[in-house]
mmCIF file of C-alpha atoms and ligand atoms in Angstrom:
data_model
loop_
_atom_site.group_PDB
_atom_site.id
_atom_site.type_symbol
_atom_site.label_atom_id
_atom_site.label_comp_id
_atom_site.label_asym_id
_atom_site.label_seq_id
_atom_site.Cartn_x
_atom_site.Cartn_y
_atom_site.Cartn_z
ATOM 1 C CA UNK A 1325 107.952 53.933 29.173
ATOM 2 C CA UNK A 1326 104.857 52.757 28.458
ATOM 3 C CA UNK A 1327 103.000 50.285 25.669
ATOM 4 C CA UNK A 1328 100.827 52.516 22.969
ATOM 5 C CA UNK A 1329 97.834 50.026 21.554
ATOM 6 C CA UNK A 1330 97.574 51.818 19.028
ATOM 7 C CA UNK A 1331 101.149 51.318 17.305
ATOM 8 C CA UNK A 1332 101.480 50.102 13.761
ATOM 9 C CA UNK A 1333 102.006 46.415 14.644
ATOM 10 C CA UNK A 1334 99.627 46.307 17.237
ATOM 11 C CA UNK A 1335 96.883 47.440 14.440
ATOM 12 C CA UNK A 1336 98.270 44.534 12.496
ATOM 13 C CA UNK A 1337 97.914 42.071 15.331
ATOM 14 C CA UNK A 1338 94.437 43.080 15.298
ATOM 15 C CA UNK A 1339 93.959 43.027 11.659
ATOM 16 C CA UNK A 1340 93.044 46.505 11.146
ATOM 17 C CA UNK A 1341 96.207 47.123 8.951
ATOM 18 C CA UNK A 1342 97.366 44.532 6.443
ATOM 19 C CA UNK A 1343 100.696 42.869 5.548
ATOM 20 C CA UNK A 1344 102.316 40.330 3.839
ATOM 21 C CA UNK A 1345 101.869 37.549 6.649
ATOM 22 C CA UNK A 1346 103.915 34.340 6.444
ATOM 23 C CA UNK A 1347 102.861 32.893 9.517
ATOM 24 C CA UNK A 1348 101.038 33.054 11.946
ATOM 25 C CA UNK A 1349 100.121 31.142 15.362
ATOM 26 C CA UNK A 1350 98.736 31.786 18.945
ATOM 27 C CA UNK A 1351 102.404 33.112 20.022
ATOM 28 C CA UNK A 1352 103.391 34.984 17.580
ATOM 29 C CA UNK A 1353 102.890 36.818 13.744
ATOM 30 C CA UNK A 1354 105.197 36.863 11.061
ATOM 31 C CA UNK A 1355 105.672 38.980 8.052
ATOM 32 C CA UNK A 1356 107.643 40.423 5.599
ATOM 33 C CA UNK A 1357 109.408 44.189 6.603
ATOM 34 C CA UNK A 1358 108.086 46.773 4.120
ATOM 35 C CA UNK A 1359 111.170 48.739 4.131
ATOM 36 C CA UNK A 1360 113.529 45.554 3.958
ATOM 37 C CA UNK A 1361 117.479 46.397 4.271
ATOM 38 C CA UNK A 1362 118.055 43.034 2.200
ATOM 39 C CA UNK A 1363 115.647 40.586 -0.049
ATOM 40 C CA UNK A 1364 113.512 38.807 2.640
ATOM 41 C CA UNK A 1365 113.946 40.892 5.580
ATOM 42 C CA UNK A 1366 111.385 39.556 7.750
ATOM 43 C CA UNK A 1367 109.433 40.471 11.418
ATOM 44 C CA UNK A 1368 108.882 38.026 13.885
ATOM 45 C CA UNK A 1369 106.310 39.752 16.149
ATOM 46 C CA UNK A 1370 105.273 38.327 19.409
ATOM 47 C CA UNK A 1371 101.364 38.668 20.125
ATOM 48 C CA UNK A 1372 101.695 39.960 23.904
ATOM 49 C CA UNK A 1373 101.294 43.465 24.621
ATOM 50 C CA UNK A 1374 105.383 44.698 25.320
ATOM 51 C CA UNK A 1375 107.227 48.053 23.762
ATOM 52 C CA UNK A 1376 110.594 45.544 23.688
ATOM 53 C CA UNK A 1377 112.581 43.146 25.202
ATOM 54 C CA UNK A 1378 113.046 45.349 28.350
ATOM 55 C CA UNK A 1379 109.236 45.096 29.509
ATOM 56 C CA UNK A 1380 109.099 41.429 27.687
ATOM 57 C CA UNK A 1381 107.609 38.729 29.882
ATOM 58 C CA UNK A 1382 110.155 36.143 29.755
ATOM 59 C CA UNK A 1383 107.811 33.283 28.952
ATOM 60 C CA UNK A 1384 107.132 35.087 25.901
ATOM 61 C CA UNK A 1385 110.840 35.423 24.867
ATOM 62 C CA UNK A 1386 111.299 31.550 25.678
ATOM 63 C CA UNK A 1387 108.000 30.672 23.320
ATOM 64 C CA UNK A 1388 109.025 33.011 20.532
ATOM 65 C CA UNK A 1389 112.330 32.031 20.250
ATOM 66 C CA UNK A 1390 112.430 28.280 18.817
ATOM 67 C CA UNK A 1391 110.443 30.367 16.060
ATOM 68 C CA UNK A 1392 112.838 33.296 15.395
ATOM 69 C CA UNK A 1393 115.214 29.873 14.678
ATOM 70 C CA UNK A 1394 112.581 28.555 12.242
ATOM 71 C CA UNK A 1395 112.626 31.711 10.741
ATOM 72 C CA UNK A 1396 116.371 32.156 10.197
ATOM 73 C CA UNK A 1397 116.434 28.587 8.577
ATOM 74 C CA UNK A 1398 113.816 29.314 6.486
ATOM 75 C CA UNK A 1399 115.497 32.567 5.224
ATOM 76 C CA UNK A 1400 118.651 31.112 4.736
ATOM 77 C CA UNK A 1401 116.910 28.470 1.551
ATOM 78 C CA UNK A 1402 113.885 30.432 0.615
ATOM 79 C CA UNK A 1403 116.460 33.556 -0.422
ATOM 80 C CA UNK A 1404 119.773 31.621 -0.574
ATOM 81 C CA UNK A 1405 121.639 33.954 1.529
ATOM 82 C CA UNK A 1406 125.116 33.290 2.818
ATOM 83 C CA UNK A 1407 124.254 34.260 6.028
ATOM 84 C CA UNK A 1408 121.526 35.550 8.182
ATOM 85 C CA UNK A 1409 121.390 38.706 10.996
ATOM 86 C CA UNK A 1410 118.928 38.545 13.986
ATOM 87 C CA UNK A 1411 118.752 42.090 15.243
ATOM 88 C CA UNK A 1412 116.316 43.252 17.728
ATOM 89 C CA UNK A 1413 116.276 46.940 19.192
ATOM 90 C CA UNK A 1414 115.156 48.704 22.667
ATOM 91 C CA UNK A 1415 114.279 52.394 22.415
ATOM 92 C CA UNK A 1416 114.684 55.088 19.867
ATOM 93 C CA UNK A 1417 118.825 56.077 20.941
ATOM 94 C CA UNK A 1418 118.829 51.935 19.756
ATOM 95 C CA UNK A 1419 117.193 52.374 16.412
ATOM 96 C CA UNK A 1420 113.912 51.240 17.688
ATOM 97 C CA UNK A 1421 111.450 52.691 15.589
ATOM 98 C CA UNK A 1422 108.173 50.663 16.237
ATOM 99 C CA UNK A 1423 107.191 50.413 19.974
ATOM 100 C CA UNK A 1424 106.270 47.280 19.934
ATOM 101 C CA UNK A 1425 108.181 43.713 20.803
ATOM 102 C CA UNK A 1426 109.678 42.238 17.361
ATOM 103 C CA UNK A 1427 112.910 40.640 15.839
ATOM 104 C CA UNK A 1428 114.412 41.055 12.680
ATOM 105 C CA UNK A 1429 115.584 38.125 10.604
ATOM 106 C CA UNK A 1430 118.311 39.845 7.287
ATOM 107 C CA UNK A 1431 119.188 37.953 5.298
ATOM 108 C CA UNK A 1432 122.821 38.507 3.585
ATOM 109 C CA UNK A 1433 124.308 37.940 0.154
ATOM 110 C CA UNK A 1434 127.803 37.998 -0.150
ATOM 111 C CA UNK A 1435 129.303 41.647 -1.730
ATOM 112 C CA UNK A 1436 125.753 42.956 -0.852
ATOM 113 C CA UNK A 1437 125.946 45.979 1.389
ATOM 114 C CA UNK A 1438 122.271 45.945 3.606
ATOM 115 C CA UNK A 1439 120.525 48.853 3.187
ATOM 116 C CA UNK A 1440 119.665 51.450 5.738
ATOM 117 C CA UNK A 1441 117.503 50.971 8.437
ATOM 118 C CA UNK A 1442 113.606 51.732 7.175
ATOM 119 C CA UNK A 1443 114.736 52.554 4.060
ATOM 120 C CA UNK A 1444 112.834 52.807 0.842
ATOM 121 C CA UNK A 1445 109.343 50.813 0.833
ATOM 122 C CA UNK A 1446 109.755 47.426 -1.418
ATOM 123 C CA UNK A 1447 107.452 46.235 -4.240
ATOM 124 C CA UNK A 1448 104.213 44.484 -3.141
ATOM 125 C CA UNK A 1449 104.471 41.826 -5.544
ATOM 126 C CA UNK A 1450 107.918 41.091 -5.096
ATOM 127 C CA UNK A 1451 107.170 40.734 -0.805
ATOM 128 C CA UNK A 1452 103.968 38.290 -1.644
ATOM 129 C CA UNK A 1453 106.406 36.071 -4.007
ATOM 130 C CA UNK A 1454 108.703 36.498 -0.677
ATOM 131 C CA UNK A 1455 106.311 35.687 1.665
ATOM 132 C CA UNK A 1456 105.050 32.595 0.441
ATOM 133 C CA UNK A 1457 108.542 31.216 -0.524
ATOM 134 C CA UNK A 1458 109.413 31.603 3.143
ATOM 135 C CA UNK A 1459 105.707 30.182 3.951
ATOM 136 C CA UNK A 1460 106.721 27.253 2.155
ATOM 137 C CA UNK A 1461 109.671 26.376 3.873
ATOM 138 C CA UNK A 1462 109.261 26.871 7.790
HETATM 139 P P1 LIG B 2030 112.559 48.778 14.606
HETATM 140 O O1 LIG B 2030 113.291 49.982 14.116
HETATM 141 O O2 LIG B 2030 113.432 47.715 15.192
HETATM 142 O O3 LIG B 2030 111.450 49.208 15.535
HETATM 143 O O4 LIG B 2030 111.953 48.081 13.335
HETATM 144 C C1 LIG B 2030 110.708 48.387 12.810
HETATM 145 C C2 LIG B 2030 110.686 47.764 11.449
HETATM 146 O O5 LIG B 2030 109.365 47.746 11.005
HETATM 147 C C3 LIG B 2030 111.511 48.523 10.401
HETATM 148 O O6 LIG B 2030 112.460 47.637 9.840
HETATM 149 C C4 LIG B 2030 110.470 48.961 9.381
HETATM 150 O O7 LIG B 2030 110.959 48.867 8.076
HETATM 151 C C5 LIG B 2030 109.345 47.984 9.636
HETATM 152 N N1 LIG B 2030 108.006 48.458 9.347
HETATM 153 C C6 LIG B 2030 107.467 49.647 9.634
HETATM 154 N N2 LIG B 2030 106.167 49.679 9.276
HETATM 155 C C7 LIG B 2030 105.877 48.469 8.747
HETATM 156 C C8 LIG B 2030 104.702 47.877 8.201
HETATM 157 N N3 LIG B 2030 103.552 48.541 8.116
HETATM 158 N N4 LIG B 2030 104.789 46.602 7.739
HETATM 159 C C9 LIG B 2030 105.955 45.915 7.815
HETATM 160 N N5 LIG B 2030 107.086 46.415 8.329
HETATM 161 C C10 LIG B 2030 107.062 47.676 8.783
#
């Protein structure tokens, strides 16, 4: 398997395609999902060049992890969820849809069923409000 440059978050990376960033640093980006299965479903995308974890260089995983933590946290108050899911996903049978290295941080609401997958596309003004409420509080 082999890394495409030219997937969707390696255009963002390179700022040729926008989103709604909430942080960024010289490890990693992170922004809201578009097609969010719960209110403040967010990326954390690792700068190096890897399809997944599979083809990951493990320093990367050990620098980008302490902020997929920061990120939870900062779910859990920005949103008040009840709980958060980190989910992360290796090829296409896995539900990998974009070829390129990220985790998922879902947050989840009690009686709230998560919606599916890269479902429907959420309202830009409702993931800027998101974004900088989660801004505020990593
Ligand atoms: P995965 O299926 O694990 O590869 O997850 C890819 C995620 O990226 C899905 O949850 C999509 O909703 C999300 N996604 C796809 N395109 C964009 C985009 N342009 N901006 C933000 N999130 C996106």
């Amino acid at each position: 398997m082999t890394y495409d440059q030219n997937n969707i978050f390696a255009k963002i990376l390179k700022g040729e395609m926008s989103c709604h960033k909430v942080y960024e640093d010289e490890t990693a980006l992170v922004m809201m999902d578009i097609f969010p299965q719960s209110r403040g479903h967010t990326l954390i995308i690792p700068k190096a060049s890897s399809r997944n974890l599979l083809d990951a260089d493990p320093a990367t995983l050990s620098a980008v992890m302490p902020l997929v933590q920061r990120v939870a946290r900062a779910a859990m108050v920005a949103t008040e969820a009840d709980g958060v899911r980190v989910m992360q996903f290796n090829e296409a049978p896995a539900g990998q849809t974009v070829f390129h290295l990220h985790f998922h941080v879902i947050p989840i609401f009690e009686g709230v069923p998560l919606g599916t997958h890269g479902g429907g596309r959420a309202d830009d003004a409702e993931l800027a409000a998101l974004a900088k409420a989660m801004a505020a509080r990593l």
